[in-house]
Each structure stands twice: as structure tokens, then as C-alpha cells.
Amino acid sequence: MKAKFIYWTKQIAQTLLMLLIISVAVDYWRKPSAPVNAATAPFTTLQNRQTTLATASENQTLVLYFWGSWCGICKHTSPVIQDLHADGVPVLGVALRSGSLKEVGDYLQQNQLAFDTINDERGELSQAWGVKVTPTIVLIKNGKVVHSTTGLASYWGLKTRIALANIFQAA
């Protein structure tokens, strides 16, 4: 009985390790790259706020969240991003090909999403960043990309990544 337990524990551990390695490899392959002027390019959100990534991420970690109203996985990830925003984490959403300003605004309101959002109606901003899938989550500190991930993300997984970015990317 003990030998079976040890065997299955090893099998589970090996499987989890393999999944972790695959996940890291996929994130690396999908990782976006910031355009040359990304940190200093001004932008205006749907909420009528004007800033730059450098300013929004000064001495703090900003969550740059590429999502789409048509994206099934985003429907699960967006509430997590909203919870981070509600907890005081700076968030900037990029609504990828999700319709007009009014349509994106209505979607945000209907889904109780209050984080600042840029409407990327034609996908030009996402293309400039090299975003290949949604959702894509990019952590930015002091105008520089410090981490990115794609797909489903948990609240605590993102909180951990943000904490690590704050520790290891000190100004």
C-alpha cells in the first residue's frame, strides 16, 4: 500500500512539473514585446483619463490587460482583473476588436468592470505589442515589461506575480 502511494505521488509530481514547464514555455512563446515608444506614448481611456505607461507604472506594478468581449476565457479572467483593480492594483485594459466606444463602454458597465480601458477597435495597439491571444496580461513597472502571461489567471496567481515584480523590480 505504501509503495503504491509513493508511486502515485511521484507520478502526480512529475505530471505537475511537466505542466508547469509547458505553461512557462507557452507563456515565453506568446509573450508580447512592447513597442519602442510604449512607455511614453500618451493614451486616453474610455473613462477620459490621459496618461502614459511610464506614469501609470511609476514605482508600482501596472496590470496591462488585453481582452475581448468575444473571448470566452476573458469572461472568467476579467472578474479577477476587476478584483485586483478593486484592491487598488493599477489596471489598464485594452479591449481588442470589441466594437465601438459605446459598445465597449456598455460591455464594461453590464459586466461591472470599472478598470480603465482603451478601445483597440481595429487591433492596431494589440498588433504593435505582438499580442497573439486573449487574454494576455502584461505586468509593467516603471515603464518596463517585467512579466507576462496568457490564458486563465487566478487572483492569487496574479497577486503573487505582482508581489514578485514589486520585490525584484525595485525602482
Short mmCIF file of N, CA and C in Angstrom, two decimals:
data_model
loop_
_atom_site.label_atom_id
_atom_site.label_comp_id
_atom_site.label_asym_id
_atom_site.label_seq_id
_atom_site.Cartn_x
_atom_site.Cartn_y
_atom_site.Cartn_z
N MET A 1 0.82 -1.19 0.00
CA MET A 1 0.00 0.00 0.00
C MET A 1 0.87 1.26 0.00
N LYS A 2 1.91 1.26 0.83
CA LYS A 2 2.79 2.42 0.92
C LYS A 2 3.54 2.62 -0.40
N ALA A 3 3.95 1.54 -1.03
CA ALA A 3 4.66 1.62 -2.31
C ALA A 3 3.76 2.24 -3.39
N LYS A 4 2.48 1.87 -3.40
CA LYS A 4 1.54 2.45 -4.37
C LYS A 4 1.38 3.95 -4.14
N PHE A 5 1.28 4.34 -2.87
CA PHE A 5 1.14 5.76 -2.53
C PHE A 5 2.35 6.54 -3.03
N ILE A 6 3.54 6.04 -2.77
CA ILE A 6 4.77 6.71 -3.21
C ILE A 6 4.81 6.78 -4.74
N TYR A 7 4.45 5.69 -5.39
CA TYR A 7 4.44 5.65 -6.86
C TYR A 7 3.51 6.74 -7.41
N TRP A 8 2.27 6.79 -6.91
CA TRP A 8 1.31 7.75 -7.43
C TRP A 8 1.68 9.18 -7.06
N THR A 9 2.27 9.38 -5.91
CA THR A 9 2.74 10.72 -5.54
C THR A 9 3.80 11.20 -6.51
N LYS A 10 4.73 10.32 -6.87
CA LYS A 10 5.77 10.66 -7.85
C LYS A 10 5.15 10.96 -9.21
N GLN A 11 4.18 10.14 -9.62
CA GLN A 11 3.53 10.35 -10.91
C GLN A 11 2.83 11.71 -10.97
N ILE A 12 2.13 12.04 -9.91
CA ILE A 12 1.43 13.33 -9.85
C ILE A 12 2.43 14.48 -9.85
N ALA A 13 3.49 14.36 -9.07
CA ALA A 13 4.51 15.40 -9.01
C ALA A 13 5.17 15.60 -10.38
N GLN A 14 5.48 14.51 -11.06
CA GLN A 14 6.10 14.60 -12.38
C GLN A 14 5.15 15.25 -13.39
N THR A 15 3.88 14.89 -13.31
CA THR A 15 2.89 15.48 -14.22
C THR A 15 2.75 16.98 -13.97
N LEU A 16 2.67 17.37 -12.70
CA LEU A 16 2.56 18.79 -12.36
C LEU A 16 3.80 19.56 -12.81
N LEU A 17 4.96 18.98 -12.63
CA LEU A 17 6.20 19.63 -13.07
C LEU A 17 6.20 19.80 -14.59
N MET A 18 5.77 18.78 -15.30
CA MET A 18 5.71 18.86 -16.76
C MET A 18 4.72 19.94 -17.20
N LEU A 19 3.56 20.01 -16.55
CA LEU A 19 2.58 21.05 -16.87
C LEU A 19 3.13 22.44 -16.60
N LEU A 20 3.87 22.60 -15.52
CA LEU A 20 4.50 23.88 -15.20
C LEU A 20 5.51 24.27 -16.28
N ILE A 21 6.33 23.33 -16.68
CA ILE A 21 7.33 23.60 -17.73
C ILE A 21 6.65 23.98 -19.04
N ILE A 22 5.61 23.26 -19.40
CA ILE A 22 4.87 23.57 -20.63
C ILE A 22 4.23 24.95 -20.53
N SER A 23 3.64 25.27 -19.38
CA SER A 23 3.00 26.56 -19.19
C SER A 23 4.00 27.71 -19.33
N VAL A 24 5.17 27.56 -18.71
CA VAL A 24 6.21 28.59 -18.81
C VAL A 24 6.68 28.73 -20.26
N ALA A 25 6.85 27.61 -20.95
CA ALA A 25 7.29 27.64 -22.35
C ALA A 25 6.25 28.33 -23.23
N VAL A 26 4.98 28.03 -23.02
CA VAL A 26 3.92 28.66 -23.82
C VAL A 26 3.88 30.16 -23.54
N ASP A 27 3.97 30.56 -22.27
CA ASP A 27 4.00 31.98 -21.93
C ASP A 27 5.18 32.68 -22.60
N TYR A 28 6.33 32.03 -22.60
CA TYR A 28 7.51 32.61 -23.24
C TYR A 28 7.28 32.78 -24.74
N TRP A 29 6.71 31.77 -25.38
CA TRP A 29 6.45 31.82 -26.81
C TRP A 29 5.42 32.90 -27.16
N ARG A 30 4.41 33.05 -26.32
CA ARG A 30 3.33 34.01 -26.58
C ARG A 30 3.64 35.41 -26.07
N LYS A 31 4.74 35.61 -25.37
CA LYS A 31 4.95 36.88 -24.68
C LYS A 31 4.99 38.04 -25.66
N PRO A 32 4.28 39.10 -25.32
CA PRO A 32 4.28 40.27 -26.17
C PRO A 32 5.57 41.06 -25.98
N SER A 33 5.85 41.91 -26.93
CA SER A 33 7.00 42.80 -26.77
C SER A 33 6.51 44.23 -26.94
N ALA A 34 6.91 45.07 -26.02
CA ALA A 34 6.45 46.45 -26.02
C ALA A 34 7.01 47.19 -27.23
N PRO A 35 6.17 47.97 -27.90
CA PRO A 35 6.68 48.80 -28.99
C PRO A 35 7.72 49.79 -28.45
N VAL A 36 8.54 50.31 -29.33
CA VAL A 36 9.64 51.18 -28.93
C VAL A 36 9.18 52.34 -28.06
N ASN A 37 8.10 52.99 -28.42
CA ASN A 37 7.64 54.17 -27.68
C ASN A 37 6.52 53.87 -26.69
N ALA A 38 6.34 52.63 -26.33
CA ALA A 38 5.19 52.23 -25.49
C ALA A 38 5.14 52.97 -24.16
N ALA A 39 6.28 53.16 -23.52
CA ALA A 39 6.29 53.76 -22.18
C ALA A 39 5.88 55.22 -22.20
N THR A 40 6.21 55.92 -23.27
CA THR A 40 5.98 57.37 -23.30
C THR A 40 4.82 57.80 -24.20
N ALA A 41 4.26 56.88 -24.95
CA ALA A 41 3.14 57.24 -25.83
C ALA A 41 1.91 57.58 -24.99
N PRO A 42 1.32 58.75 -25.21
CA PRO A 42 0.12 59.12 -24.44
C PRO A 42 -1.10 58.34 -24.93
N PHE A 43 -2.00 58.07 -24.02
CA PHE A 43 -3.25 57.41 -24.39
C PHE A 43 -4.38 57.97 -23.55
N THR A 44 -5.58 57.85 -24.08
CA THR A 44 -6.78 58.29 -23.39
C THR A 44 -7.70 57.09 -23.24
N THR A 45 -8.17 56.87 -22.04
CA THR A 45 -9.04 55.73 -21.77
C THR A 45 -10.50 56.09 -22.05
N LEU A 46 -11.35 55.07 -22.07
CA LEU A 46 -12.78 55.31 -22.23
C LEU A 46 -13.32 56.16 -21.08
N GLN A 47 -12.63 56.09 -19.94
CA GLN A 47 -13.05 56.84 -18.77
C GLN A 47 -12.51 58.28 -18.82
N ASN A 48 -11.92 58.67 -19.95
CA ASN A 48 -11.41 60.01 -20.21
C ASN A 48 -10.19 60.37 -19.37
N ARG A 49 -9.40 59.38 -19.00
CA ARG A 49 -8.15 59.64 -18.29
C ARG A 49 -7.01 59.63 -19.31
N GLN A 50 -6.09 60.59 -19.17
CA GLN A 50 -4.94 60.66 -20.06
C GLN A 50 -3.68 60.41 -19.25
N THR A 51 -2.82 59.53 -19.77
CA THR A 51 -1.56 59.22 -19.09
C THR A 51 -0.64 58.49 -20.06
N THR A 52 0.48 57.99 -19.53
CA THR A 52 1.39 57.13 -20.28
C THR A 52 1.65 55.89 -19.43
N LEU A 53 2.18 54.84 -20.04
CA LEU A 53 2.50 53.64 -19.26
C LEU A 53 3.58 53.94 -18.23
N ALA A 54 4.54 54.80 -18.58
CA ALA A 54 5.61 55.15 -17.64
C ALA A 54 5.03 55.83 -16.40
N THR A 55 4.10 56.74 -16.61
CA THR A 55 3.48 57.44 -15.48
C THR A 55 2.59 56.50 -14.67
N ALA A 56 1.78 55.72 -15.36
CA ALA A 56 0.84 54.82 -14.68
C ALA A 56 1.54 53.72 -13.89
N SER A 57 2.78 53.40 -14.27
CA SER A 57 3.51 52.30 -13.60
C SER A 57 4.69 52.81 -12.78
N GLU A 58 4.73 54.10 -12.52
CA GLU A 58 5.84 54.67 -11.76
C GLU A 58 5.81 54.17 -10.32
N ASN A 59 6.88 53.48 -9.93
CA ASN A 59 7.04 52.93 -8.57
C ASN A 59 5.92 51.97 -8.16
N GLN A 60 5.25 51.38 -9.11
CA GLN A 60 4.21 50.39 -8.83
C GLN A 60 4.05 49.50 -10.06
N THR A 61 3.44 48.36 -9.86
CA THR A 61 3.24 47.43 -10.97
C THR A 61 1.85 47.64 -11.56
N LEU A 62 1.83 47.93 -12.84
CA LEU A 62 0.60 48.13 -13.59
C LEU A 62 0.24 46.83 -14.30
N VAL A 63 -1.03 46.46 -14.25
CA VAL A 63 -1.52 45.31 -15.00
C VAL A 63 -2.09 45.83 -16.32
N LEU A 64 -1.44 45.48 -17.42
CA LEU A 64 -1.93 45.80 -18.76
C LEU A 64 -2.65 44.55 -19.26
N TYR A 65 -3.95 44.66 -19.46
CA TYR A 65 -4.81 43.51 -19.71
C TYR A 65 -5.45 43.59 -21.09
N PHE A 66 -4.97 42.77 -22.02
CA PHE A 66 -5.54 42.69 -23.37
C PHE A 66 -6.67 41.66 -23.34
N TRP A 67 -7.88 42.08 -23.69
CA TRP A 67 -9.04 41.22 -23.60
C TRP A 67 -10.00 41.52 -24.76
N GLY A 68 -10.99 40.68 -24.92
CA GLY A 68 -12.03 40.91 -25.92
C GLY A 68 -13.39 40.52 -25.38
N SER A 69 -14.41 41.29 -25.76
CA SER A 69 -15.77 40.97 -25.31
C SER A 69 -16.24 39.64 -25.90
N TRP A 70 -15.64 39.20 -26.97
CA TRP A 70 -15.97 37.97 -27.67
C TRP A 70 -15.18 36.77 -27.14
N CYS A 71 -14.24 37.00 -26.24
CA CYS A 71 -13.31 35.97 -25.74
C CYS A 71 -13.93 35.21 -24.57
N GLY A 72 -14.12 33.91 -24.75
CA GLY A 72 -14.71 33.08 -23.70
C GLY A 72 -13.89 33.04 -22.42
N ILE A 73 -12.58 32.89 -22.55
CA ILE A 73 -11.72 32.82 -21.36
C ILE A 73 -11.69 34.17 -20.64
N CYS A 74 -11.78 35.27 -21.42
CA CYS A 74 -11.77 36.60 -20.81
C CYS A 74 -12.97 36.79 -19.87
N LYS A 75 -14.06 36.12 -20.16
CA LYS A 75 -15.24 36.22 -19.30
C LYS A 75 -14.95 35.68 -17.89
N HIS A 76 -13.97 34.80 -17.78
CA HIS A 76 -13.57 34.27 -16.48
C HIS A 76 -12.42 35.07 -15.88
N THR A 77 -11.57 35.63 -16.72
CA THR A 77 -10.40 36.36 -16.25
C THR A 77 -10.74 37.80 -15.88
N SER A 78 -11.66 38.43 -16.60
CA SER A 78 -11.99 39.84 -16.34
C SER A 78 -12.45 40.10 -14.90
N PRO A 79 -13.29 39.24 -14.29
CA PRO A 79 -13.64 39.48 -12.89
C PRO A 79 -12.43 39.43 -11.95
N VAL A 80 -11.45 38.60 -12.27
CA VAL A 80 -10.21 38.54 -11.47
C VAL A 80 -9.47 39.87 -11.59
N ILE A 81 -9.39 40.39 -12.81
CA ILE A 81 -8.73 41.68 -13.04
C ILE A 81 -9.49 42.78 -12.31
N GLN A 82 -10.83 42.73 -12.35
CA GLN A 82 -11.65 43.70 -11.63
C GLN A 82 -11.38 43.63 -10.13
N ASP A 83 -11.25 42.43 -9.58
CA ASP A 83 -10.94 42.29 -8.15
C ASP A 83 -9.59 42.92 -7.81
N LEU A 84 -8.60 42.74 -8.68
CA LEU A 84 -7.30 43.39 -8.46
C LEU A 84 -7.46 44.90 -8.46
N HIS A 85 -8.21 45.41 -9.43
CA HIS A 85 -8.47 46.86 -9.52
C HIS A 85 -9.16 47.35 -8.24
N ALA A 86 -10.16 46.61 -7.78
CA ALA A 86 -10.89 46.99 -6.56
C ALA A 86 -9.98 47.00 -5.34
N ASP A 87 -8.93 46.17 -5.37
CA ASP A 87 -7.96 46.12 -4.27
C ASP A 87 -6.86 47.17 -4.40
N GLY A 88 -6.97 48.05 -5.39
CA GLY A 88 -6.01 49.14 -5.52
C GLY A 88 -4.86 48.89 -6.48
N VAL A 89 -4.86 47.76 -7.17
CA VAL A 89 -3.82 47.49 -8.15
C VAL A 89 -4.15 48.30 -9.41
N PRO A 90 -3.19 49.08 -9.93
CA PRO A 90 -3.47 49.82 -11.15
C PRO A 90 -3.65 48.87 -12.34
N VAL A 91 -4.75 49.05 -13.06
CA VAL A 91 -5.09 48.19 -14.19
C VAL A 91 -5.42 49.07 -15.39
N LEU A 92 -4.92 48.67 -16.54
CA LEU A 92 -5.30 49.30 -17.80
C LEU A 92 -5.71 48.18 -18.75
N GLY A 93 -6.97 48.18 -19.13
CA GLY A 93 -7.48 47.19 -20.06
C GLY A 93 -7.35 47.68 -21.49
N VAL A 94 -7.15 46.74 -22.40
CA VAL A 94 -7.15 47.04 -23.83
C VAL A 94 -8.20 46.13 -24.45
N ALA A 95 -9.33 46.73 -24.86
CA ALA A 95 -10.43 45.98 -25.45
C ALA A 95 -10.12 45.74 -26.93
N LEU A 96 -9.74 44.52 -27.24
CA LEU A 96 -9.31 44.15 -28.59
C LEU A 96 -10.50 43.80 -29.48
N ARG A 97 -10.67 44.58 -30.53
CA ARG A 97 -11.73 44.33 -31.52
C ARG A 97 -13.07 43.98 -30.87
N SER A 98 -13.47 44.82 -29.94
CA SER A 98 -14.70 44.56 -29.19
C SER A 98 -15.82 45.53 -29.53
N GLY A 99 -15.66 46.29 -30.61
CA GLY A 99 -16.72 47.19 -31.04
C GLY A 99 -16.38 48.65 -30.85
N SER A 100 -17.41 49.47 -30.97
CA SER A 100 -17.26 50.92 -30.86
C SER A 100 -17.03 51.32 -29.40
N LEU A 101 -16.73 52.61 -29.21
CA LEU A 101 -16.56 53.12 -27.84
C LEU A 101 -17.81 52.83 -27.01
N LYS A 102 -18.99 53.07 -27.60
CA LYS A 102 -20.23 52.83 -26.87
C LYS A 102 -20.40 51.35 -26.53
N GLU A 103 -20.13 50.48 -27.49
CA GLU A 103 -20.28 49.04 -27.25
C GLU A 103 -19.34 48.55 -26.15
N VAL A 104 -18.11 49.01 -26.18
CA VAL A 104 -17.16 48.61 -25.13
C VAL A 104 -17.59 49.19 -23.79
N GLY A 105 -18.01 50.46 -23.78
CA GLY A 105 -18.49 51.08 -22.54
C GLY A 105 -19.68 50.33 -21.96
N ASP A 106 -20.62 49.96 -22.83
CA ASP A 106 -21.80 49.19 -22.39
C ASP A 106 -21.38 47.83 -21.83
N TYR A 107 -20.44 47.17 -22.51
CA TYR A 107 -19.96 45.86 -22.05
C TYR A 107 -19.33 45.99 -20.65
N LEU A 108 -18.49 47.01 -20.47
CA LEU A 108 -17.86 47.21 -19.17
C LEU A 108 -18.91 47.42 -18.09
N GLN A 109 -19.91 48.25 -18.39
CA GLN A 109 -20.96 48.54 -17.42
C GLN A 109 -21.80 47.30 -17.11
N GLN A 110 -22.20 46.57 -18.13
CA GLN A 110 -23.03 45.38 -17.94
C GLN A 110 -22.31 44.30 -17.13
N ASN A 111 -20.99 44.25 -17.25
CA ASN A 111 -20.21 43.23 -16.56
C ASN A 111 -19.53 43.75 -15.30
N GLN A 112 -19.90 44.97 -14.89
CA GLN A 112 -19.39 45.60 -13.67
C GLN A 112 -17.86 45.61 -13.65
N LEU A 113 -17.28 46.05 -14.77
CA LEU A 113 -15.83 46.18 -14.88
C LEU A 113 -15.50 47.66 -14.87
N ALA A 114 -14.80 48.11 -13.83
CA ALA A 114 -14.57 49.54 -13.63
C ALA A 114 -13.14 49.98 -13.92
N PHE A 115 -12.27 49.07 -14.36
CA PHE A 115 -10.88 49.46 -14.61
C PHE A 115 -10.78 50.28 -15.89
N ASP A 116 -9.78 51.18 -15.93
CA ASP A 116 -9.54 51.99 -17.12
C ASP A 116 -9.33 51.10 -18.33
N THR A 117 -9.88 51.51 -19.46
CA THR A 117 -9.80 50.69 -20.67
C THR A 117 -9.58 51.56 -21.90
N ILE A 118 -8.73 51.07 -22.78
CA ILE A 118 -8.52 51.67 -24.09
C ILE A 118 -9.26 50.81 -25.10
N ASN A 119 -9.95 51.44 -26.04
CA ASN A 119 -10.63 50.67 -27.08
C ASN A 119 -9.68 50.50 -28.27
N ASP A 120 -9.30 49.26 -28.52
CA ASP A 120 -8.43 48.91 -29.65
C ASP A 120 -9.33 48.31 -30.74
N GLU A 121 -10.17 49.17 -31.30
CA GLU A 121 -11.24 48.71 -32.20
C GLU A 121 -10.72 47.94 -33.41
N ARG A 122 -9.61 48.38 -33.98
CA ARG A 122 -9.07 47.71 -35.17
C ARG A 122 -7.90 46.77 -34.84
N GLY A 123 -7.52 46.67 -33.59
CA GLY A 123 -6.46 45.75 -33.19
C GLY A 123 -5.05 46.26 -33.44
N GLU A 124 -4.90 47.54 -33.73
CA GLU A 124 -3.59 48.09 -34.06
C GLU A 124 -2.65 48.10 -32.85
N LEU A 125 -3.17 48.48 -31.69
CA LEU A 125 -2.34 48.51 -30.48
C LEU A 125 -1.90 47.10 -30.10
N SER A 126 -2.83 46.18 -30.13
CA SER A 126 -2.51 44.79 -29.79
C SER A 126 -1.48 44.21 -30.77
N GLN A 127 -1.63 44.54 -32.03
CA GLN A 127 -0.68 44.07 -33.04
C GLN A 127 0.71 44.68 -32.79
N ALA A 128 0.76 45.96 -32.42
CA ALA A 128 2.05 46.60 -32.14
C ALA A 128 2.75 45.93 -30.96
N TRP A 129 1.97 45.43 -30.01
CA TRP A 129 2.52 44.73 -28.84
C TRP A 129 2.84 43.27 -29.15
N GLY A 130 2.39 42.78 -30.27
CA GLY A 130 2.62 41.38 -30.61
C GLY A 130 1.73 40.43 -29.84
N VAL A 131 0.56 40.90 -29.43
CA VAL A 131 -0.38 40.06 -28.70
C VAL A 131 -0.95 39.02 -29.66
N LYS A 132 -0.77 37.76 -29.31
CA LYS A 132 -1.20 36.65 -30.17
C LYS A 132 -2.52 36.03 -29.71
N VAL A 133 -2.82 36.13 -28.42
CA VAL A 133 -4.04 35.52 -27.87
C VAL A 133 -4.63 36.43 -26.80
N THR A 134 -5.91 36.21 -26.53
CA THR A 134 -6.54 36.87 -25.40
C THR A 134 -7.04 35.78 -24.45
N PRO A 135 -7.00 36.06 -23.18
CA PRO A 135 -6.43 37.25 -22.58
C PRO A 135 -4.90 37.18 -22.51
N THR A 136 -4.29 38.35 -22.62
CA THR A 136 -2.86 38.49 -22.37
C THR A 136 -2.71 39.51 -21.26
N ILE A 137 -1.94 39.16 -20.25
CA ILE A 137 -1.73 40.03 -19.09
C ILE A 137 -0.25 40.36 -19.03
N VAL A 138 0.05 41.67 -19.05
CA VAL A 138 1.43 42.14 -19.02
C VAL A 138 1.60 42.98 -17.76
N LEU A 139 2.63 42.68 -16.98
CA LEU A 139 2.95 43.48 -15.80
C LEU A 139 4.04 44.46 -16.18
N ILE A 140 3.80 45.73 -15.88
CA ILE A 140 4.72 46.80 -16.24
C ILE A 140 5.08 47.57 -14.98
N LYS A 141 6.38 47.81 -14.80
CA LYS A 141 6.84 48.61 -13.67
C LYS A 141 7.83 49.63 -14.19
N ASN A 142 7.61 50.88 -13.83
CA ASN A 142 8.46 51.99 -14.28
C ASN A 142 8.62 51.99 -15.80
N GLY A 143 7.52 51.69 -16.50
CA GLY A 143 7.52 51.73 -17.95
C GLY A 143 8.12 50.53 -18.64
N LYS A 144 8.55 49.52 -17.89
CA LYS A 144 9.20 48.34 -18.48
C LYS A 144 8.39 47.07 -18.21
N VAL A 145 8.33 46.21 -19.22
CA VAL A 145 7.65 44.92 -19.06
C VAL A 145 8.47 44.04 -18.12
N VAL A 146 7.84 43.55 -17.05
CA VAL A 146 8.55 42.69 -16.10
C VAL A 146 8.03 41.25 -16.12
N HIS A 147 6.83 41.05 -16.65
CA HIS A 147 6.27 39.69 -16.72
C HIS A 147 5.06 39.71 -17.63
N SER A 148 4.76 38.56 -18.21
CA SER A 148 3.51 38.43 -18.97
C SER A 148 3.02 37.00 -18.88
N THR A 149 1.72 36.85 -19.05
CA THR A 149 1.11 35.53 -19.07
C THR A 149 -0.12 35.59 -19.96
N THR A 150 -0.58 34.44 -20.40
CA THR A 150 -1.76 34.37 -21.26
C THR A 150 -2.73 33.33 -20.71
N GLY A 151 -3.97 33.46 -21.12
CA GLY A 151 -4.97 32.48 -20.73
C GLY A 151 -5.55 32.73 -19.35
N LEU A 152 -6.13 31.69 -18.79
CA LEU A 152 -6.74 31.81 -17.46
C LEU A 152 -5.70 32.22 -16.43
N ALA A 153 -6.11 33.08 -15.52
CA ALA A 153 -5.22 33.50 -14.44
C ALA A 153 -6.06 33.65 -13.17
N SER A 154 -5.50 33.21 -12.07
CA SER A 154 -6.21 33.31 -10.79
C SER A 154 -5.82 34.60 -10.08
N TYR A 155 -6.68 35.01 -9.17
CA TYR A 155 -6.42 36.20 -8.37
C TYR A 155 -5.09 36.06 -7.62
N TRP A 156 -4.92 34.94 -6.92
CA TRP A 156 -3.72 34.77 -6.11
C TRP A 156 -2.48 34.56 -6.97
N GLY A 157 -2.64 33.94 -8.12
CA GLY A 157 -1.51 33.80 -9.04
C GLY A 157 -1.01 35.16 -9.51
N LEU A 158 -1.96 36.04 -9.86
CA LEU A 158 -1.57 37.38 -10.30
C LEU A 158 -1.04 38.22 -9.14
N LYS A 159 -1.66 38.10 -7.97
CA LYS A 159 -1.15 38.83 -6.79
C LYS A 159 0.28 38.42 -6.48
N THR A 160 0.58 37.14 -6.61
CA THR A 160 1.94 36.65 -6.37
C THR A 160 2.90 37.22 -7.40
N ARG A 161 2.51 37.22 -8.67
CA ARG A 161 3.38 37.78 -9.72
C ARG A 161 3.62 39.27 -9.49
N ILE A 162 2.58 39.99 -9.08
CA ILE A 162 2.71 41.42 -8.82
C ILE A 162 3.65 41.65 -7.64
N ALA A 163 3.49 40.87 -6.57
CA ALA A 163 4.37 41.00 -5.40
C ALA A 163 5.82 40.72 -5.78
N LEU A 164 6.05 39.69 -6.58
CA LEU A 164 7.42 39.38 -7.02
C LEU A 164 7.98 40.50 -7.89
N ALA A 165 7.14 41.07 -8.75
CA ALA A 165 7.59 42.20 -9.58
C ALA A 165 7.96 43.39 -8.70
N ASN A 166 7.18 43.62 -7.65
CA ASN A 166 7.47 44.74 -6.75
C ASN A 166 8.76 44.51 -5.97
N ILE A 167 9.04 43.27 -5.61
CA ILE A 167 10.26 42.96 -4.86
C ILE A 167 11.49 43.01 -5.75
N PHE A 168 11.42 42.33 -6.90
CA PHE A 168 12.61 42.16 -7.73
C PHE A 168 12.82 43.27 -8.75
N GLN A 169 11.84 44.11 -8.93
CA GLN A 169 11.99 45.22 -9.88
C GLN A 169 11.91 46.54 -9.14
N ALA A 170 12.53 46.61 -7.98
CA ALA A 170 12.50 47.84 -7.19
C ALA A 170 13.10 48.98 -8.00
N ALA A 171 12.51 50.14 -7.81
CA ALA A 171 12.96 51.33 -8.57
C ALA A 171 14.38 51.71 -8.25
#
